[in-house]
Amino acid sequence: MILSTIKDGGTYSAISPLIKEAIEWLQNWNEADFKPGKLELPGGIVVKFQEPALVPAEKARFEAHKRFIDIQVPLKGVEIMGWAPIDDLKNVIEPYNEDKDVVFLGDSTQNLINVYPGQMAIFFPEDAHAPNIGIGNHRKLCIKIPVIK
């Protein structure tokens, strides 16, 4: 897991060419262009424009992916996100769904991270994450980057 400012995101571009592509897109994107839905970028990158309701930490559930890296970017207010190594979690709520590339886990949140507008959190397949923790409504981007093997 990486927590960084969007401005400094280029530091992580060497991890993969698709991460580089996604971060460059993010650094050049204009928030005035926000419209709920999704956008497909070259290389199989998908940007989801979301307006989810936030939930209390005790109701948050972990998710993890095998085929995608997530870049979570709050746009309106602070988003609290839970994090834990996937190998530490044992309470499977919904088994891995190959079509949706997600498993949901019900373990308690080990670490809470405040992510502010102008920042991004990058979650890799070994990172379980519980996004959308807080009170009220929210606006964010979730950038899905295919894992290159």
Coordinates of C-alpha atoms in Angstrom, one line a residue:
M1 CA 0.0 0.0 0.0
I2 CA 1.2 3.5 -0.8
L3 CA -0.2 6.8 0.4
S4 CA 1.0 9.8 -1.5
T5 CA 0.0 13.2 -2.9
I6 CA -1.1 13.2 -6.5
K7 CA 1.5 15.8 -7.2
D8 CA 4.3 13.4 -6.1
G9 CA 2.7 10.4 -7.7
G10 CA 5.3 10.2 -10.4
T11 CA 7.7 8.8 -7.9
Y12 CA 5.8 5.5 -8.2
S13 CA 5.6 5.4 -12.0
A14 CA 8.6 3.0 -12.2
I15 CA 6.5 0.2 -10.6
S16 CA 4.7 -0.4 -13.9
P17 CA 4.0 1.3 -17.2
L18 CA 0.2 1.2 -16.5
I19 CA 0.7 2.8 -13.0
K20 CA 2.7 5.5 -14.8
E21 CA -0.1 6.0 -17.4
A22 CA -2.8 6.1 -14.7
I23 CA -0.9 8.6 -12.5
E24 CA -0.2 10.9 -15.5
W25 CA -3.9 10.8 -16.4
L26 CA -4.8 11.7 -12.8
Q27 CA -2.3 14.5 -12.7
N28 CA -3.8 16.1 -15.9
W29 CA -7.5 15.3 -15.2
N30 CA -9.8 18.3 -14.4
E31 CA -12.2 17.7 -11.5
A32 CA -14.7 19.9 -13.3
D33 CA -15.1 16.9 -15.7
F34 CA -16.4 14.6 -12.9
K35 CA -19.5 12.7 -14.0
P36 CA -20.6 9.5 -12.3
G37 CA -19.8 6.4 -14.4
K38 CA -16.6 5.0 -15.8
L39 CA -14.0 5.8 -18.4
E40 CA -11.7 3.3 -20.1
L41 CA -8.1 4.3 -20.7
P42 CA -5.4 2.5 -22.8
G43 CA -4.0 -0.7 -21.4
G44 CA -7.2 -1.8 -19.8
I45 CA -7.1 0.9 -17.1
V46 CA -10.6 1.8 -15.9
V47 CA -11.5 5.0 -14.0
K48 CA -14.7 4.8 -11.9
F49 CA -16.3 8.1 -11.0
Q50 CA -18.2 7.4 -7.7
E51 CA -20.4 9.1 -5.2
P52 CA -20.8 6.5 -2.5
A53 CA -22.3 6.9 1.0
L54 CA -19.8 6.6 3.7
V55 CA -20.1 4.0 6.5
P56 CA -18.9 3.8 10.1
A57 CA -15.7 1.8 10.5
E58 CA -17.5 -1.0 12.3
K59 CA -19.7 -1.6 9.2
A60 CA -16.9 -1.4 6.7
R61 CA -15.7 -4.6 5.1
F62 CA -12.4 -5.4 3.5
E63 CA -12.1 -6.1 -0.2
A64 CA -9.2 -7.4 -2.2
H65 CA -8.4 -8.0 -5.8
K66 CA -6.1 -10.4 -7.7
R67 CA -6.1 -9.0 -11.2
F68 CA -6.2 -5.2 -10.4
I69 CA -4.3 -2.6 -8.5
D70 CA -6.6 0.1 -7.1
I71 CA -5.8 3.8 -6.9
Q72 CA -8.3 5.4 -4.6
V73 CA -8.7 9.2 -4.8
P74 CA -11.0 11.2 -2.6
L75 CA -12.3 14.4 -4.2
K76 CA -14.7 15.7 -1.5
G77 CA -13.7 15.6 2.1
V78 CA -11.5 13.1 3.9
E79 CA -12.0 9.4 3.2
I80 CA -11.0 7.0 5.9
M81 CA -9.7 3.7 4.5
G82 CA -8.9 0.5 6.4
W83 CA -5.8 -1.5 5.4
A84 CA -4.5 -5.0 6.3
P85 CA -2.3 -7.6 4.7
I86 CA -4.6 -10.0 2.9
D87 CA -2.8 -12.9 4.5
D88 CA -3.9 -11.7 8.0
L89 CA -7.6 -11.9 7.2
K90 CA -9.6 -15.1 7.7
N91 CA -13.3 -14.1 7.9
V92 CA -14.5 -14.5 4.3
I93 CA -18.0 -12.9 3.8
E94 CA -18.1 -13.4 0.0
P95 CA -15.7 -15.8 -1.6
Y96 CA -13.5 -14.5 -4.5
N97 CA -15.6 -13.8 -7.5
E98 CA -13.5 -14.3 -10.6
D99 CA -15.8 -12.2 -12.9
K100 CA -15.8 -9.2 -10.5
D101 CA -12.2 -9.8 -9.3
V102 CA -13.2 -9.2 -5.6
V103 CA -13.3 -11.1 -2.3
F104 CA -15.0 -9.5 0.7
L105 CA -13.8 -10.1 4.2
G106 CA -15.4 -9.3 7.5
D107 CA -12.3 -9.0 9.8
S108 CA -11.9 -5.9 12.0
T109 CA -10.0 -3.0 10.6
Q110 CA -6.4 -3.2 11.7
N111 CA -5.2 0.2 10.4
L112 CA -7.2 3.3 9.5
I113 CA -5.7 5.8 7.1
N114 CA -7.0 9.3 6.5
V115 CA -6.8 10.2 2.8
Y116 CA -7.4 13.8 1.8
P117 CA -8.3 15.4 -1.5
G118 CA -5.1 15.9 -3.4
Q119 CA -3.8 12.5 -2.1
M120 CA -4.1 8.9 -3.4
A121 CA -3.9 5.5 -1.9
I122 CA -2.6 2.7 -4.0
F123 CA -3.6 -0.9 -3.0
F124 CA -1.9 -3.9 -4.5
P125 CA -3.3 -7.5 -4.6
E126 CA -1.7 -8.3 -1.3
D127 CA -3.5 -5.3 0.3
A128 CA -7.0 -5.7 1.7
H129 CA -8.7 -2.4 1.9
A130 CA -11.9 -1.1 3.4
P131 CA -12.8 2.1 1.5
N132 CA -15.6 4.7 2.1
I133 CA -15.4 5.0 5.9
G134 CA -16.8 8.2 7.4
I135 CA -20.0 10.1 7.7
G136 CA -22.2 11.5 4.9
N137 CA -21.8 11.3 1.1
H138 CA -18.6 11.3 -0.8
R139 CA -17.1 11.9 -4.2
K140 CA -14.1 9.9 -5.4
L141 CA -12.2 8.2 -8.2
C142 CA -11.2 4.5 -8.2
I143 CA -8.7 3.7 -10.8
K144 CA -8.4 0.0 -11.7
I145 CA -5.0 -0.9 -13.1
P146 CA -4.5 -4.4 -14.6
V147 CA -1.6 -6.3 -12.9
I148 CA 1.1 -7.1 -15.3
K149 CA 2.9 -10.4 -14.8

